[in-house]
Amino acid sequence: MTGGFDDLGYARPDTDREARMGLPEVVYGPGKTPQQMVGVVRSLLAGNEGPVLVTRLEPDAAAAVADAVPGSSYDPVARLLAWRPAAPRPFRVVVVSAGTSDGPVAAEAAAVATAIGLQVDELRDVGVAGVHRLLGETERMASADAVICVAGMEGALPSVVGGLVGCPVIAVPTSVGYGAVFEGITPLLAMLSSCAAGLVVVNIDSGFGAAIAAHRMALRAPR
Amino acid sequence: MTGGFDDLGYARPDTDREARMGLPEVVYGPGKTPQQMVGVVRSLLAGNEGPVLVTRLEPDAAAAVADAVPGSSYDPVARLLAWRPAAPRPFRVVVVSAGTSDGPVAAEAAAVATAIGLQVDELRDVGVAGVHRLLGETERMASADAVICVAGMEGALPSVVGGLVGCPVIAVPTSVGYGAVFEGITPLLAMLSSCAAGLVVVNIDSGFGAAIAAHRMALRAPR
Amino acid sequence: MTGGFDDLGYARPDTDREARMGLPEVVYGPGKTPQQMVGVVRSLLAGNEGPVLVTRLEPDAAAAVADAVPGSSYDPVARLLAWRPAAPRPFRVVVVSAGTSDGPVAAEAAAVATAIGLQVDELRDVGVAGVHRLLGETERMASADAVICVAGMEGALPSVVGGLVGCPVIAVPTSVGYGAVFEGITPLLAMLSSCAAGLVVVNIDSGFGAAIAAHRMALRAPR
Amino acid sequence: MTGGFDDLGYARPDTDREARMGLPEVVYGPGKTPQQMVGVVRSLLAGNEGPVLVTRLEPDAAAAVADAVPGSSYDPVARLLAWRPAAPRPFRVVVVSAGTSDGPVAAEAAAVATAIGLQVDELRDVGVAGVHRLLGETERMASADAVICVAGMEGALPSVVGGLVGCPVIAVPTSVGYGAVFEGITPLLAMLSSCAAGLVVVNIDSGFGAAIAAHRMALRAPR
Amino acid sequence: MTGGFDDLGYARPDTDREARMGLPEVVYGPGKTPQQMVGVVRSLLAGNEGPVLVTRLEPDAAAAVADAVPGSSYDPVARLLAWRPAAPRPFRVVVVSAGTSDGPVAAEAAAVATAIGLQVDELRDVGVAGVHRLLGETERMASADAVICVAGMEGALPSVVGGLVGCPVIAVPTSVGYGAVFEGITPLLAMLSSCAAGLVVVNIDSGFGAAIAAHRMALRAPR
Amino acid sequence: MTGGFDDLGYARPDTDREARMGLPEVVYGPGKTPQQMVGVVRSLLAGNEGPVLVTRLEPDAAAAVADAVPGSSYDPVARLLAWRPAAPRPFRVVVVSAGTSDGPVAAEAAAVATAIGLQVDELRDVGVAGVHRLLGETERMASADAVICVAGMEGALPSVVGGLVGCPVIAVPTSVGYGAVFEGITPLLAMLSSCAAGLVVVNIDSGFGAAIAAHRMALRAPR
Amino acid sequence: MTGGFDDLGYARPDTDREARMGLPEVVYGPGKTPQQMVGVVRSLLAGNEGPVLVTRLEPDAAAAVADAVPGSSYDPVARLLAWRPAAPRPFRVVVVSAGTSDGPVAAEAAAVATAIGLQVDELRDVGVAGVHRLLGETERMASADAVICVAGMEGALPSVVGGLVGCPVIAVPTSVGYGAVFEGITPLLAMLSSCAAGLVVVNIDSGFGAAIAAHRMALRAPR
Amino acid sequence: MTGGFDDLGYARPDTDREARMGLPEVVYGPGKTPQQMVGVVRSLLAGNEGPVLVTRLEPDAAAAVADAVPGSSYDPVARLLAWRPAAPRPFRVVVVSAGTSDGPVAAEAAAVATAIGLQVDELRDVGVAGVHRLLGETERMASADAVICVAGMEGALPSVVGGLVGCPVIAVPTSVGYGAVFEGITPLLAMLSSCAAGLVVVNIDSGFGAAIAAHRMALRAPR
């Protein structure tokens, strides 16, 4: 593990990342065999002190990895496998989602955020076609340290939320919808083009990316 | 003019259209010489009774055509040249626009609608980044026969309006914005993907198309 | 149910929508579990008086929901599950489709329109490659309150229909075709670019969107 | 000129092409200096017997080349500079265009076709929004050896024409229109996706390509 | 069958097409039930005298239709089901394909062309990476009435062939390849952009479209 | 100014925004006349206490507005016109840019951030083709409250920076480059796809958006 | 086998390629039947002396071909079936990959390179989010004859490597990632837009193409 | 200049690059002021021994920079400004271009290659529509150390060249053409999708990139 990484041949787990970023490397599951994931997870558990996570893992693969490395918990909606979740820190994130179908992406954001020690408050199905469902929750959102805003289809929700609150708004486009939604391209472009100033955007369906973005803000933001 | 059209060689003005659609053919200006426009306008004035319009005409070309065919009025913001505007009909259209920069497209919608006899009420700069500017106007929009909703950038306004009112909402994406707006592709796709049910969409920057769509509804809708 | 919605945690059915739009919220099926749909449908049936619909539901999921909430009917071609269909209203919609393969989208438009109380007349397989099949039906279309025009491939049918009739024409692009059709992008763009003035367009394959657009017009259009 | 070409250093005029294809190489003007064009034209005049053409030439460049190489004629609408036009051959092409704004592309098709000896019949402004203007010309088109069909916007005209006539239909999309026309992509895709069987398509705005395609058919088709 | 079509409710077989185009309507299989295809085929067999074809039919569906309507033959590579093939006519088509993987598209072109009475000569695997395999066949191609040129990947073959022969060249892009081929978009665009003058292009993978294009030329071209 | 906005007819300045977001509404210059900007700026100066900014203003337009509303300063590289800049707050932003050509976008980020009271440290021309220029600045970046990372071409810089530091990284793609850069689409997509976890992205060339995103974080982050 | 190829009817194996390129034709597996592959492989083995390869072959198809033509070896990760591997030549290629999930593409590059006689050194999981894992390997890469650099997601690795070493860098984008990665379009465009001068790029996921590019350089480069 | 670069504030010229890559950093002109270019050029001349180049410079800007830093030469077709050209090295590059209009891109490749010491042989206007112009030059290309192959439109030339020769082929797509060429996207995709194995591709219009790629090969290839 000299040089800040562990050389497994097929992988080089970055054991120095916890020092640089306050969080161990997170394992992206797709495209890796269970054996590869087991090796990487063991290396990360040994070389770091904080939470170790594998994302986007279907139940069968999760079971295979969990059997080989004890101590994990698995969330099947979020598809997250986690060891050593972090203790809660004083940084509150509201995860807002536009429709019930956006649930799995919101769940990934919430599960990752919880596993890395952020406090999570979830607000679901407040899409702009019935904007009164959202307006009554303004104070709940405005008092947060950050809002993660998840929406598919036209992706309008972050624009409205961003106009209501001053705290950071992390927009997550989802692939929910059909036709002109183009697997999430439309809400992605809409969020990037928002008239609400200072929105920031992560990749399509990336609840994970939004949670880590909130972690970066939390490093800076102990009110 | 037998056969429902006038054969000018370079053009065949459709003199039968007023009978079929309740409105003479409208001339699309770009790509036509002033001489061609003069010929077509004269033919339409002779072969119909209603308003004759040329759209998307810059001031110089408009002056050339107006000089040759008396009786017109020109709106430089809407770029519309019109003869024989129609008398007002009992159909009220609210033209709502998201930002001041969307003004020329909203102006085209309003000018065409007025010229063909619809009653127009304009509501400007009510974009969703300050949604309180819009919410106080709900009744004004809900009582209309149709709402034309003009927005660039993320194109979220029609989704919010469509959730507030039951009347027809005609969404017009504009090319206002930069970067990921892609000359209006983003609001176009967003409007087509809206979670507000029953929105209808016309081409990018087509205030003209929205006004004629309202005309079609007006043929059917004398409350 | 205070505040115009019912808070189920995973969803917030908009119980106020019937008052605003003359129609209860419609449930979009994909991405929701049967349990979630059952909960939302029960809430909507309790909180509204009009028809309650779930769209895009495959037979197995439809059976699960239908078993849990009595009183529904299911249309397997349209993939529509409906409770409490509305009584017929004096608004006639002609649903015109270009080819036999466009049938399921036309069926969704017709089934939704019927369920919400519009009168539906269907005209199938009148694509422009044999335009004589269409020309004989001009009066039937021109006398309607609205025409819903469904086409895939090059999407030319609404342009021809829009030139024949003066009533509102709602164009629905479908994903029928291959290669350069690009899953419906081509007819979508063609319909938006139509030389027939005043066409309006909804999302690819959205028979549902077209029917609700007609509903909005019907609110305004008791001839 | 051994080896079937003339080596000018900056260019290799293909002096063998007339033998292979029945027509000398045609010079594409853009991106070439007048000096380069003069050299290539002289080489082609010397090495072939048939017509020599330079396409897409603006008036200033055309004048410079014409001054240096006598005997040309220039068509400013078609932007075509030509020497030694061919004698008429018994192959009749009808060039049909949808709108007046499509004129320059139709003009290029007609001018090139005439210069290479085809008989040209032009039919303008018969777009599908007034389909009666087209239907009366069916026999005129059906009796041709080939129809060149030029349209922008939604590009529906070739579909209708292709359903009316059995002869070859060469579809030419144009960049006429705005917004969702995307500089001609939309009519291009529409023509490729046509439900009218056996249409063939050339590049956007390529009246030239359509005329040469007709030439290839004419080599095969002396009725 | 008055008015030139047969009204089956779900379909309107165009019984007049044989008179207009020299060939009965061809049935596009995808999206139709076997029952619908049986009905349409029976109508076309009754209302026309020439060959009746169903394209893009998988073996199971073909068997179901063939059992219900006797007298067909089925080509599983071309996925073509045909009744009453036409007698050979004096029009020779060379179907050239770039690679072995392009075989099914070339097979569709050849099978449809044969069924409608054209004479077919096939030349396979002559892609430009070994251009000597092609050059020896120049005369065989140049003496044809038309060349159908099938290629995926970079789609360069029609450009080379188009420079070698003067007869009509119908380019068919295929979806063969991966990555930057984008399901056939790349060869499609390449063929449309060819430096070989007068190529014409049909839809991606449309061996059918190419064969019918040749039929249109054959109507005009009895040498 | 009741209801939280000022109704100028052509615009509705949002005078309530300072209360909600800690910053007055910012005026987007393009598409507005000088007269419109003057009216909006006066309204914002009267209705708020904080800085008032107009973005993307060319020198001529800036001079016209500045003459009418005294007290402004103009930055011609950033194209920013500002009144009443805010006093510095204890939040340090490092603006890192990949190349000298990215300068104007970095300048906009720096100028807006300074005007709204953030402390700005600029680090230029540290693109990844000479990564040693960047590595020596790690501590300078890691000690910031946020890093704004500006890059065109392949947009790789934020990925490297995001791996070096734990603080928030706001990635700004620019339109610098040619060919496959596609006016900034390539760095935009690259930044959204980054393997460095927790990056957030704003619109192409939007130095403004990045600065306001930092402002949102600053509201939460007084260390 | 006269004329430099073997005519099998369905294929024309290019038996002259070994003379022109120093390597026999390589067989692309997808879209070919096992029978076709067997025939082509036999022809290539008979007509050449060097290695014969079939790429992108799944295990079942590989087994069928291997059974029919003895002497092969199969690499299931690289999906490569090979006969008569070449003896090692003095040309060393370092295959660098960004993440473990890029493994199969790197494996194809390594397996093809080895089979055609290049010396291969593999360096895995050195993505730019932990750039220290890469920096320690600079000399290992700089001393190579060529570097093949494999990366998905944002594709930044070749830019960093290209800035560290002077030898040829062949960039291979992969389809690894989700959302805005768009099946590899994003790393492809990023690599083409790199600020590191002189990078060259091959098709998405084409480990094969990169290995053959190195072969071309090896023909020229015996140090 | 410690740390391998020179810190000018607005730029950090990479003075270490000559040691790593055998060539000083090259300056990309667009987006830089003459003053910035002068500063960077002076720094590079002082900190390196080899040639210093500024690319893509229009005549006016070139004159301003050349006046301030003596000793340069300027090539207006290639738009290249160069100081201290390198002595010729034994590495021969053939620059092949498809059409006369591709000349400026070929000129940039040739001028940069010459300035950095490669031997250049130019072969112009050998596009595939007259493939005989190319076939006679096979040996001239096959004997080179590398071929740079420049083509717009359908970009087929590198596929044919790559099949004729075994040496490295660097394909350069150009933006020459119109319509479906899409500013060079089409030849770019075609070259990436080539059936000729082992082609490598650089950015659209990047003669510069191709020359530097050849330089990388030359470092490895003293035959």
mmCIF file of N, CA and C in Angstrom, chain B residues 41-106:
data_model
loop_
_atom_site.group_PDB
_atom_site.id
_atom_site.type_symbol
_atom_site.label_atom_id
_atom_site.label_comp_id
_atom_site.label_asym_id
_atom_site.label_seq_id
_atom_site.Cartn_x
_atom_site.Cartn_y
_atom_site.Cartn_z
ATOM 1 N N VAL B 41 -49.346 38.662 -52.223
ATOM 2 C CA VAL B 41 -50.261 39.446 -51.396
ATOM 3 C C VAL B 41 -51.422 39.979 -52.234
ATOM 4 N N ARG B 42 -51.110 40.498 -53.404
ATOM 5 C CA ARG B 42 -52.194 41.004 -54.277
ATOM 6 C C ARG B 42 -53.184 39.899 -54.621
ATOM 7 N N SER B 43 -52.662 38.739 -54.916
ATOM 8 C CA SER B 43 -53.540 37.618 -55.247
ATOM 9 C C SER B 43 -54.421 37.247 -54.065
ATOM 10 N N LEU B 44 -53.841 37.221 -52.869
ATOM 11 C CA LEU B 44 -54.621 36.846 -51.686
ATOM 12 C C LEU B 44 -55.658 37.903 -51.332
ATOM 13 N N LEU B 45 -55.281 39.180 -51.502
ATOM 14 C CA LEU B 45 -56.253 40.242 -51.235
ATOM 15 C C LEU B 45 -57.425 40.154 -52.205
ATOM 16 N N ALA B 46 -57.125 39.819 -53.448
ATOM 17 C CA ALA B 46 -58.176 39.722 -54.455
ATOM 18 C C ALA B 46 -59.042 38.478 -54.277
ATOM 19 N N GLY B 47 -58.433 37.403 -53.842
ATOM 20 C CA GLY B 47 -59.145 36.127 -53.825
ATOM 21 C C GLY B 47 -59.782 35.773 -52.495
ATOM 22 N N ASN B 48 -59.607 36.618 -51.469
ATOM 23 C CA ASN B 48 -60.191 36.345 -50.162
ATOM 24 C C ASN B 48 -60.839 37.611 -49.634
ATOM 25 N N GLU B 49 -61.510 37.488 -48.494
ATOM 26 C CA GLU B 49 -62.105 38.657 -47.849
ATOM 27 C C GLU B 49 -61.448 39.004 -46.529
ATOM 28 N N GLY B 50 -60.754 38.061 -45.933
ATOM 29 C CA GLY B 50 -60.222 38.252 -44.588
ATOM 30 C C GLY B 50 -58.834 38.864 -44.585
ATOM 31 N N PRO B 51 -58.205 38.863 -43.418
ATOM 32 C CA PRO B 51 -56.890 39.483 -43.241
ATOM 33 C C PRO B 51 -55.804 38.769 -44.039
ATOM 34 N N VAL B 52 -54.865 39.558 -44.576
ATOM 35 C CA VAL B 52 -53.725 39.011 -45.306
ATOM 36 C C VAL B 52 -52.459 39.414 -44.553
ATOM 37 N N LEU B 53 -51.635 38.438 -44.232
ATOM 38 C CA LEU B 53 -50.464 38.658 -43.381
ATOM 39 C C LEU B 53 -49.189 38.131 -44.037
ATOM 40 N N VAL B 54 -48.068 38.870 -43.806
ATOM 41 C CA VAL B 54 -46.740 38.365 -44.145
ATOM 42 C C VAL B 54 -45.937 38.331 -42.849
ATOM 43 N N THR B 55 -45.335 37.195 -42.525
ATOM 44 C CA THR B 55 -44.632 37.055 -41.255
ATOM 45 C C THR B 55 -43.124 37.113 -41.435
ATOM 46 N N ARG B 56 -42.436 37.422 -40.327
ATOM 47 C CA ARG B 56 -40.973 37.384 -40.244
ATOM 48 C C ARG B 56 -40.298 38.286 -41.275
ATOM 49 N N LEU B 57 -40.809 39.505 -41.356
ATOM 50 C CA LEU B 57 -40.334 40.434 -42.360
ATOM 51 C C LEU B 57 -39.509 41.528 -41.688
ATOM 52 N N GLU B 58 -38.265 41.682 -42.101
ATOM 53 C CA GLU B 58 -37.441 42.760 -41.571
ATOM 54 C C GLU B 58 -37.923 44.098 -42.128
ATOM 55 N N PRO B 59 -37.579 45.199 -41.438
ATOM 56 C CA PRO B 59 -38.137 46.523 -41.825
ATOM 57 C C PRO B 59 -37.921 46.895 -43.289
ATOM 58 N N ASP B 60 -36.743 46.661 -43.851
ATOM 59 C CA ASP B 60 -36.497 47.074 -45.238
ATOM 60 C C ASP B 60 -37.415 46.356 -46.216
ATOM 61 N N ALA B 61 -37.491 45.038 -46.055
ATOM 62 C CA ALA B 61 -38.365 44.284 -46.946
ATOM 63 C C ALA B 61 -39.815 44.683 -46.727
ATOM 64 N N ALA B 62 -40.192 44.905 -45.473
ATOM 65 C CA ALA B 62 -41.567 45.307 -45.183
ATOM 66 C C ALA B 62 -41.912 46.610 -45.881
ATOM 67 N N ALA B 63 -40.973 47.560 -45.842
ATOM 68 C CA ALA B 63 -41.240 48.855 -46.486
ATOM 69 C C ALA B 63 -41.429 48.682 -47.986
ATOM 70 N N ALA B 64 -40.611 47.844 -48.591
ATOM 71 C CA ALA B 64 -40.724 47.635 -50.040
ATOM 72 C C ALA B 64 -42.084 47.054 -50.411
ATOM 73 N N VAL B 65 -42.531 46.075 -49.640
ATOM 74 C CA VAL B 65 -43.821 45.460 -49.943
ATOM 75 C C VAL B 65 -44.956 46.429 -49.619
ATOM 76 N N ALA B 66 -44.841 47.109 -48.488
ATOM 77 C CA ALA B 66 -45.904 48.031 -48.079
ATOM 78 C C ALA B 66 -46.077 49.155 -49.093
ATOM 79 N N ASP B 67 -44.975 49.619 -49.648
ATOM 80 C CA ASP B 67 -45.073 50.692 -50.653
ATOM 81 C C ASP B 67 -45.852 50.220 -51.880
ATOM 82 N N ALA B 68 -45.664 48.978 -52.249
ATOM 83 C CA ALA B 68 -46.288 48.478 -53.476
ATOM 84 C C ALA B 68 -47.744 48.083 -53.286
ATOM 85 N N VAL B 69 -48.130 47.742 -52.063
ATOM 86 C CA VAL B 69 -49.513 47.313 -51.803
ATOM 87 C C VAL B 69 -50.072 48.144 -50.647
ATOM 88 N N PRO B 70 -50.848 49.162 -50.944
ATOM 89 C CA PRO B 70 -51.276 50.079 -49.886
ATOM 90 C C PRO B 70 -52.201 49.413 -48.875
ATOM 91 N N GLY B 71 -52.286 50.055 -47.720
ATOM 92 C CA GLY B 71 -53.262 49.643 -46.724
ATOM 93 C C GLY B 71 -52.734 48.754 -45.626
ATOM 94 N N SER B 72 -51.430 48.597 -45.558
ATOM 95 C CA SER B 72 -50.891 47.678 -44.561
ATOM 96 C C SER B 72 -50.520 48.396 -43.278
ATOM 97 N N SER B 73 -50.335 47.642 -42.217
ATOM 98 C CA SER B 73 -49.672 48.154 -41.016
ATOM 99 C C SER B 73 -48.556 47.177 -40.674
ATOM 100 N N TYR B 74 -47.470 47.706 -40.066
ATOM 101 C CA TYR B 74 -46.291 46.883 -39.797
ATOM 102 C C TYR B 74 -45.933 46.970 -38.319
ATOM 103 N N ASP B 75 -45.667 45.853 -37.689
ATOM 104 C CA ASP B 75 -45.234 45.811 -36.289
ATOM 105 C C ASP B 75 -43.788 45.331 -36.263
ATOM 106 N N PRO B 76 -42.825 46.245 -35.954
ATOM 107 C CA PRO B 76 -41.417 45.877 -36.106
ATOM 108 C C PRO B 76 -40.926 44.879 -35.054
ATOM 109 N N VAL B 77 -41.544 44.852 -33.874
ATOM 110 C CA VAL B 77 -41.121 43.850 -32.893
ATOM 111 C C VAL B 77 -41.608 42.461 -33.322
ATOM 112 N N ALA B 78 -42.845 42.388 -33.726
ATOM 113 C CA ALA B 78 -43.408 41.112 -34.188
ATOM 114 C C ALA B 78 -42.976 40.764 -35.607
ATOM 115 N N ARG B 79 -42.410 41.719 -36.315
ATOM 116 C CA ARG B 79 -42.021 41.574 -37.722
ATOM 117 C C ARG B 79 -43.194 41.127 -38.604
ATOM 118 N N LEU B 80 -44.373 41.691 -38.343
ATOM 119 C CA LEU B 80 -45.589 41.291 -39.047
ATOM 120 C C LEU B 80 -46.109 42.442 -39.899
ATOM 121 N N LEU B 81 -46.407 42.131 -41.161
ATOM 122 C CA LEU B 81 -47.034 43.090 -42.068
ATOM 123 C C LEU B 81 -48.441 42.579 -42.345
ATOM 124 N N ALA B 82 -49.448 43.459 -42.151
ATOM 125 C CA ALA B 82 -50.839 42.990 -42.213
ATOM 126 C C ALA B 82 -51.736 43.941 -42.974
ATOM 127 N N TRP B 83 -52.677 43.371 -43.736
ATOM 128 C CA TRP B 83 -53.747 44.115 -44.419
ATOM 129 C C TRP B 83 -55.091 43.593 -43.912
ATOM 130 N N ARG B 84 -56.050 44.475 -43.828
ATOM 131 C CA ARG B 84 -57.441 44.106 -43.484
ATOM 132 C C ARG B 84 -57.563 43.281 -42.211
ATOM 133 N N PRO B 85 -57.092 43.805 -41.069
ATOM 134 C CA PRO B 85 -57.228 43.025 -39.833
ATOM 135 C C PRO B 85 -58.693 42.696 -39.558
ATOM 136 N N ALA B 86 -58.944 41.569 -38.949
ATOM 137 C CA ALA B 86 -60.303 41.095 -38.690
ATOM 138 C C ALA B 86 -60.911 41.824 -37.498
ATOM 139 N N ALA B 87 -62.210 41.896 -37.492
ATOM 140 C CA ALA B 87 -62.921 42.459 -36.346
ATOM 141 C C ALA B 87 -62.806 41.502 -35.166
ATOM 142 N N PRO B 88 -62.798 42.037 -33.941
ATOM 143 C CA PRO B 88 -62.643 41.190 -32.757
ATOM 144 C C PRO B 88 -63.768 40.165 -32.616
ATOM 145 N N ARG B 89 -63.365 38.967 -32.213
ATOM 146 C CA ARG B 89 -64.309 37.876 -31.952
ATOM 147 C C ARG B 89 -64.290 37.548 -30.461
ATOM 148 N N PRO B 90 -65.343 36.949 -29.935
ATOM 149 C CA PRO B 90 -65.398 36.675 -28.494
ATOM 150 C C PRO B 90 -64.561 35.462 -28.104
ATOM 151 N N PHE B 91 -63.252 35.548 -28.245
ATOM 152 C CA PHE B 91 -62.347 34.460 -27.836
ATOM 153 C C PHE B 91 -61.122 35.140 -27.250
ATOM 154 N N ARG B 92 -60.894 34.958 -25.968
ATOM 155 C CA ARG B 92 -59.831 35.677 -25.284
ATOM 156 C C ARG B 92 -58.605 34.778 -25.079
ATOM 157 N N VAL B 93 -57.468 35.245 -25.543
ATOM 158 C CA VAL B 93 -56.218 34.512 -25.408
ATOM 159 C C VAL B 93 -55.301 35.286 -24.467
ATOM 160 N N VAL B 94 -54.752 34.603 -23.455
ATOM 161 C CA VAL B 94 -53.722 35.226 -22.627
ATOM 162 C C VAL B 94 -52.363 34.750 -23.137
ATOM 163 N N VAL B 95 -51.522 35.707 -23.506
ATOM 164 C CA VAL B 95 -50.164 35.387 -23.954
ATOM 165 C C VAL B 95 -49.225 35.625 -22.767
ATOM 166 N N VAL B 96 -48.721 34.540 -22.220
ATOM 167 C CA VAL B 96 -47.865 34.599 -21.035
ATOM 168 C C VAL B 96 -46.430 34.344 -21.473
ATOM 169 N N SER B 97 -45.484 35.180 -21.010
ATOM 170 C CA SER B 97 -44.091 34.896 -21.373
ATOM 171 C C SER B 97 -43.195 34.887 -20.138
ATOM 172 N N ALA B 98 -42.150 34.058 -20.213
ATOM 173 C CA ALA B 98 -41.329 33.799 -19.032
ATOM 174 C C ALA B 98 -40.372 34.932 -18.721
ATOM 175 N N GLY B 99 -39.761 35.511 -19.771
ATOM 176 C CA GLY B 99 -38.770 36.548 -19.516
ATOM 177 C C GLY B 99 -38.897 37.675 -20.512
ATOM 178 N N THR B 100 -38.294 38.806 -20.192
ATOM 179 C CA THR B 100 -38.342 39.947 -21.094
ATOM 180 C C THR B 100 -37.711 39.609 -22.446
ATOM 181 N N SER B 101 -36.695 38.755 -22.439
ATOM 182 C CA SER B 101 -36.030 38.403 -23.696
ATOM 183 C C SER B 101 -36.918 37.570 -24.613
ATOM 184 N N ASP B 102 -37.957 36.954 -24.083
ATOM 185 C CA ASP B 102 -38.900 36.209 -24.916
ATOM 186 C C ASP B 102 -39.886 37.134 -25.619
ATOM 187 N N GLY B 103 -39.729 38.435 -25.414
ATOM 188 C CA GLY B 103 -40.695 39.398 -25.908
ATOM 189 C C GLY B 103 -41.027 39.305 -27.383
ATOM 190 N N PRO B 104 -40.053 39.230 -28.305
ATOM 191 C CA PRO B 104 -40.420 39.223 -29.722
ATOM 192 C C PRO B 104 -41.303 38.051 -30.133
ATOM 193 N N VAL B 105 -41.094 36.890 -29.523
ATOM 194 C CA VAL B 105 -41.946 35.750 -29.875
ATOM 195 C C VAL B 105 -43.356 35.957 -29.333
ATOM 196 N N ALA B 106 -43.433 36.434 -28.105
ATOM 197 C CA ALA B 106 -44.753 36.737 -27.552
ATOM 198 C C ALA B 106 -45.442 37.822 -28.379
#
